[in-house]
Short mmCIF file of C-alpha atoms in Angstrom, two decimals:
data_model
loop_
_atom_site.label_atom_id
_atom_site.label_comp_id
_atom_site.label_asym_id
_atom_site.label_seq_id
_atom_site.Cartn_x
_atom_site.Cartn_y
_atom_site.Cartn_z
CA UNK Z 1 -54.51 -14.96 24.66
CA UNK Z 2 -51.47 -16.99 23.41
CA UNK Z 3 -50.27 -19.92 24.97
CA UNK Z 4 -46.99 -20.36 23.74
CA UNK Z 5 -44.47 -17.90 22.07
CA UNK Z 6 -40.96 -18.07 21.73
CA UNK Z 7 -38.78 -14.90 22.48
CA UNK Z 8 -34.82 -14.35 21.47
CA UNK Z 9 -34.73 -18.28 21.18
CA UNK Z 10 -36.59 -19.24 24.53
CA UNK Z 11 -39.54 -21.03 24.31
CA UNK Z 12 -42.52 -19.28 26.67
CA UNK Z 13 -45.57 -21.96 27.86
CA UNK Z 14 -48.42 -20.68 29.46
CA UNK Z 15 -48.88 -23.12 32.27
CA UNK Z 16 -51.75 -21.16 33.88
CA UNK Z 17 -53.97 -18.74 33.15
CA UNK Z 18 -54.32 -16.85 36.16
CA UNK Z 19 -54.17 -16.24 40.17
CA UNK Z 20 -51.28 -16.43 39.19
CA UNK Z 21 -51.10 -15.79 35.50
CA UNK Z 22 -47.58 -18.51 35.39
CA UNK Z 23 -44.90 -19.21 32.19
CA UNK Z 24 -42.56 -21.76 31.58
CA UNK Z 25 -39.37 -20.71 30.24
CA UNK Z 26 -37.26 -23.07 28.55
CA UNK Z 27 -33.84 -23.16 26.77
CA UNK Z 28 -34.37 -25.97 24.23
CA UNK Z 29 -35.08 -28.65 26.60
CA UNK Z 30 -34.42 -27.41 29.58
CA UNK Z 31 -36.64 -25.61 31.96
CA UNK Z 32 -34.74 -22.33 32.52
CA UNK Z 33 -37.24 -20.12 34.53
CA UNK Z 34 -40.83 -19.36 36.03
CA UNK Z 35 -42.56 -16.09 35.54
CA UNK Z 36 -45.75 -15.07 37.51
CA UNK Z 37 -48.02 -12.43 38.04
CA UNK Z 38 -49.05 -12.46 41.31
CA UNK Z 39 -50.82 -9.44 43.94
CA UNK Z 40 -49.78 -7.13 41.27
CA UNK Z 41 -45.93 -8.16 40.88
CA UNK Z 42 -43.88 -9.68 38.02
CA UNK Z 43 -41.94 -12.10 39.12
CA UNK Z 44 -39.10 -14.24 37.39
CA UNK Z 45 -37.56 -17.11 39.12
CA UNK Z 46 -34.99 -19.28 38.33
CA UNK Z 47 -35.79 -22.56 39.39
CA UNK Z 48 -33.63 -24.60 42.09
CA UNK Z 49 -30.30 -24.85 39.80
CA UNK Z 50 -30.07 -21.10 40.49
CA UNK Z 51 -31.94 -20.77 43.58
CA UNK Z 52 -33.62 -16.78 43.34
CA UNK Z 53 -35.43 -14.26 41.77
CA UNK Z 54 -33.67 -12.46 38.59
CA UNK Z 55 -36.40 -9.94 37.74
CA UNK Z 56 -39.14 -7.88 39.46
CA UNK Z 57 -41.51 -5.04 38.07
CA UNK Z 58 -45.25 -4.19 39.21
CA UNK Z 59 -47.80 -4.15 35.80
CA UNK Z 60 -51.00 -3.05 35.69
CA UNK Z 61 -52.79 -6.49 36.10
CA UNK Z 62 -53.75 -8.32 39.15
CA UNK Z 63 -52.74 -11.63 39.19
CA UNK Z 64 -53.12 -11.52 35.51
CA UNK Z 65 -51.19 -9.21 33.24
CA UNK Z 66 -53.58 -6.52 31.27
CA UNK Z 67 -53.32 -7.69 27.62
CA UNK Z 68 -51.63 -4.60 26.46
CA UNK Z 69 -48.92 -4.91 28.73
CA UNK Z 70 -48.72 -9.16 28.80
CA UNK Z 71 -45.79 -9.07 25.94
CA UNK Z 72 -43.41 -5.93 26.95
CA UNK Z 73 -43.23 -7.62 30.67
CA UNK Z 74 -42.32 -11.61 28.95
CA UNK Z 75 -40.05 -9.51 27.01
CA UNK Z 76 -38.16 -7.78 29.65
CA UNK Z 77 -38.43 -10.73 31.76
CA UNK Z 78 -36.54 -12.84 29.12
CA UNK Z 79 -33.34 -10.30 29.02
CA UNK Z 80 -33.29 -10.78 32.57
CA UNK Z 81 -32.65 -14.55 31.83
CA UNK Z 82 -30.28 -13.51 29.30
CA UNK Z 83 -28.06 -11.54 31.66
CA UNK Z 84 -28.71 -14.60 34.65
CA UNK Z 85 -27.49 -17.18 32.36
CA UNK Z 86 -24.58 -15.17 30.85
CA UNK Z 87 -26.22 -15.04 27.47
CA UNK Z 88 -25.02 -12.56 25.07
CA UNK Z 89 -26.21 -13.31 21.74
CA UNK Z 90 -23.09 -14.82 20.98
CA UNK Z 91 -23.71 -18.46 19.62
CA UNK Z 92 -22.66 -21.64 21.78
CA UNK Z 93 -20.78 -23.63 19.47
CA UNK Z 94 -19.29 -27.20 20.53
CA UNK Z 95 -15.99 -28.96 19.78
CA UNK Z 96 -15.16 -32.56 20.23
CA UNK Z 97 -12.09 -34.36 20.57
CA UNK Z 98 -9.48 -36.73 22.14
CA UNK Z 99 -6.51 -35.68 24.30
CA UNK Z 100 -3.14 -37.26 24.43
CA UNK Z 101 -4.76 -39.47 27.12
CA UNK Z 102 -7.06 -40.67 25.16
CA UNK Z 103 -10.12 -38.98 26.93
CA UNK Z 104 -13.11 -37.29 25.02
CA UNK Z 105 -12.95 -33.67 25.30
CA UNK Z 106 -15.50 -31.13 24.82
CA UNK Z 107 -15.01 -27.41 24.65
CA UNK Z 108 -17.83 -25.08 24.66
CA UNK Z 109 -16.99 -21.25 24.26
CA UNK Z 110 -13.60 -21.65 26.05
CA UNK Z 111 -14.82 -24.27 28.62
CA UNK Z 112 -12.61 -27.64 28.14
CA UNK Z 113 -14.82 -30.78 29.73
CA UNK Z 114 -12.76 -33.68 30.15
CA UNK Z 115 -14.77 -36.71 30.45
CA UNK Z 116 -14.07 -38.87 33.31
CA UNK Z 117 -16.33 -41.52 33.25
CA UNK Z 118 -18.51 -42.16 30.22
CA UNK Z 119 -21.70 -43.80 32.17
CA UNK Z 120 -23.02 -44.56 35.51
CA UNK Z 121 -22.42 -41.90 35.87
CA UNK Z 122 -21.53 -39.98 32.64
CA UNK Z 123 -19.25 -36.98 34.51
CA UNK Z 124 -17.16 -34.45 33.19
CA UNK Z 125 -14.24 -31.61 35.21
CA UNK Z 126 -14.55 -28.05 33.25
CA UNK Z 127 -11.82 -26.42 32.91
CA UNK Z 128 -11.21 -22.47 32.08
CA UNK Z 129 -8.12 -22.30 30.69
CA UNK Z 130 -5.98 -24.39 33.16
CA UNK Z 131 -8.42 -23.80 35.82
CA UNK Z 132 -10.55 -26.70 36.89
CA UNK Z 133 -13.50 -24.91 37.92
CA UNK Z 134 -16.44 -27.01 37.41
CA UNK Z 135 -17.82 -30.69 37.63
CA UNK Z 136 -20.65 -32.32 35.59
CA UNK Z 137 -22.26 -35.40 36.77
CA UNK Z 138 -25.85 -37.29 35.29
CA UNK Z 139 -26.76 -40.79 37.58
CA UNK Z 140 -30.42 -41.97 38.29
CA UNK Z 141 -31.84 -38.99 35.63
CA UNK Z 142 -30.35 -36.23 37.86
CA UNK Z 143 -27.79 -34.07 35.96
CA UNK Z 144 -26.28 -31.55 38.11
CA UNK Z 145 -23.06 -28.81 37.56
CA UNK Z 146 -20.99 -27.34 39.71
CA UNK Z 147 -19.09 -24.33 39.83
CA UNK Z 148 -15.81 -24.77 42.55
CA UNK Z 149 -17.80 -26.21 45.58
CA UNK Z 150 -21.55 -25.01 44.36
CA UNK Z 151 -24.47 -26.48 42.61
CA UNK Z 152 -25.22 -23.44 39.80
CA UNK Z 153 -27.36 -25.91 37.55
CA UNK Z 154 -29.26 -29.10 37.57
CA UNK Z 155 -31.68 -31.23 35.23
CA UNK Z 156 -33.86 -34.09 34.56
CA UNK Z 157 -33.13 -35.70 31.30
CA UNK Z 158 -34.17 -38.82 29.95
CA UNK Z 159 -31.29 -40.47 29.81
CA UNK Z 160 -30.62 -42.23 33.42
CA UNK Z 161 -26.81 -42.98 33.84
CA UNK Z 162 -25.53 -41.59 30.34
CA UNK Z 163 -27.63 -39.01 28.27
CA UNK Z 164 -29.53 -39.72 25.41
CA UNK Z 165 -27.75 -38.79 22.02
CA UNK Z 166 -30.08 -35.68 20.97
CA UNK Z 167 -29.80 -34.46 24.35
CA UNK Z 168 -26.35 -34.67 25.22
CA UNK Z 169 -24.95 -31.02 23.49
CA UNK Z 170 -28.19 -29.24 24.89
CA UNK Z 171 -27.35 -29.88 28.61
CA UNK Z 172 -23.70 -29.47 28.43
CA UNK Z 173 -24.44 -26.33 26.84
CA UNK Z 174 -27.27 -25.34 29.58
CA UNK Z 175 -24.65 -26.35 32.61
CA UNK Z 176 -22.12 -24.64 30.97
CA UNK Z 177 -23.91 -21.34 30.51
CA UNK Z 178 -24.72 -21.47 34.84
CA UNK Z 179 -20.76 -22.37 35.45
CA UNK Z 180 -19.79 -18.78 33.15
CA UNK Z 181 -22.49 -17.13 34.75
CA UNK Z 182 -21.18 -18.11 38.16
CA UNK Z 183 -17.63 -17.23 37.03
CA UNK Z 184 -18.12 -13.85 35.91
CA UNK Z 185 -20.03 -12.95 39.39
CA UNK Z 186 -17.29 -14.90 41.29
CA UNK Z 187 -14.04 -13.19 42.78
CA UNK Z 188 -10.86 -13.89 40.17
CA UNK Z 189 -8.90 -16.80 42.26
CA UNK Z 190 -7.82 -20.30 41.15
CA UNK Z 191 -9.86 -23.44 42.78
CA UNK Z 192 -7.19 -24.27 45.43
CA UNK Z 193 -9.03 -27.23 46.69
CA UNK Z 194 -8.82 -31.05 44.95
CA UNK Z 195 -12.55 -31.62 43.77
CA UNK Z 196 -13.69 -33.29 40.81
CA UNK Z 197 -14.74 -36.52 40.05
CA UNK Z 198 -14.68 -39.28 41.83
CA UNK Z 199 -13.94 -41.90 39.34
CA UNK Z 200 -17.84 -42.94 38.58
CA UNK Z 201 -19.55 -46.49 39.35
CA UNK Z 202 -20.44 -46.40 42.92
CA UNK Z 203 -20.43 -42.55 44.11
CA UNK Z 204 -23.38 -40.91 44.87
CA UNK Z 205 -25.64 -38.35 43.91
#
């Protein structure tokens, strides 16, 4: 049996083999979901950042899968990540720059982050279109998003108070796919409330 094998650009790990049979799902570097086979159920979890099960079916195996079976159910349980996380095949491309202002700005697929403090912590508001919907912060290793007044999303990098270069685009990217997710389940009204960031240093977590 396999132990690792990557499907539509998610990377699978077998963690272990049985009672329960239990995968690993990751996005680059960032652990995305948990599948498991357990009393005769398929189950795929999202982990804390978005709190519940996406995706239930009942295979033939106990609390293994059958081989036969083992790569149509990792399959189907990886479009039902897809759909959580708002993923439609559609590349995430990112696009830096610096406002009038003089503050870094990122835009992933039609999400403008304005950065708002560049370390300890390194925290960003999202805005779609003039909408601030969303707030990024990373202090002490713990990276967390936000979409309006709820936690859709969070992370352990390496970096502590400011990510590490190779990391940086991958998490964005991760916490920005939770906040569109969130969006396009959420009811179509401006944030009416002031919330944001909270000008860095000495907050906390």
């Amino acid at each position: 049996m396999f132990t690792e094998i990557k499907i539509d650009g998610f990377r699978l790990e077998l963690t272990c083999p049985q009672d329960p049979e239990r995968w690993e799902v990751y996005d680059g570097p960032v652990r995305v979901a948990t599948m498991t086979v357990r009393d005769g159920v398929f189950n795929v979890n999202a982990p804390d950042e978005y709190g519940h099960e996406v995706y239930g079916a009942y295979p033939q195996g106990e609390d293994r899968f059958a081989d036969h079976e083992r790569l149509e159910f990792l399959e189907k349980g990886v479009e039902a990540i897809k759909a959580k996380l708002g993923v439609t095949g559609a590349s995430w491309n990112i696009d830096e720059q610096y406002d009038d202002d003089g503050q870094l700005t990122r835009t992933i697929d039609g999400y403008r982050l304005v950065q708002t403090c560049g370390a300890c912590p390194e925290q960003y508001d999202v805005y779609w279109e003039d909408d601030k919907c969303g707030y990024l912060r990373l202090r002490h290793g713990h990276f967390r998003a936000e979409y309006r007044d709820e936690v859709v999303f969070t992370a352990y990098p390496n970096g502590d108070g400011i990510f590490d270069t190779d990391e940086r685009t991958k998490y964005l990217t991760a916490a920005v796919k939770a906040i569109d997710a969130a969006r396009r389940k959420a009811p179509d009204v401006t944030w009416g409330c002031a919330y944001g960031s909270d000008g860095g240093g000495d907050g906390g977590d």
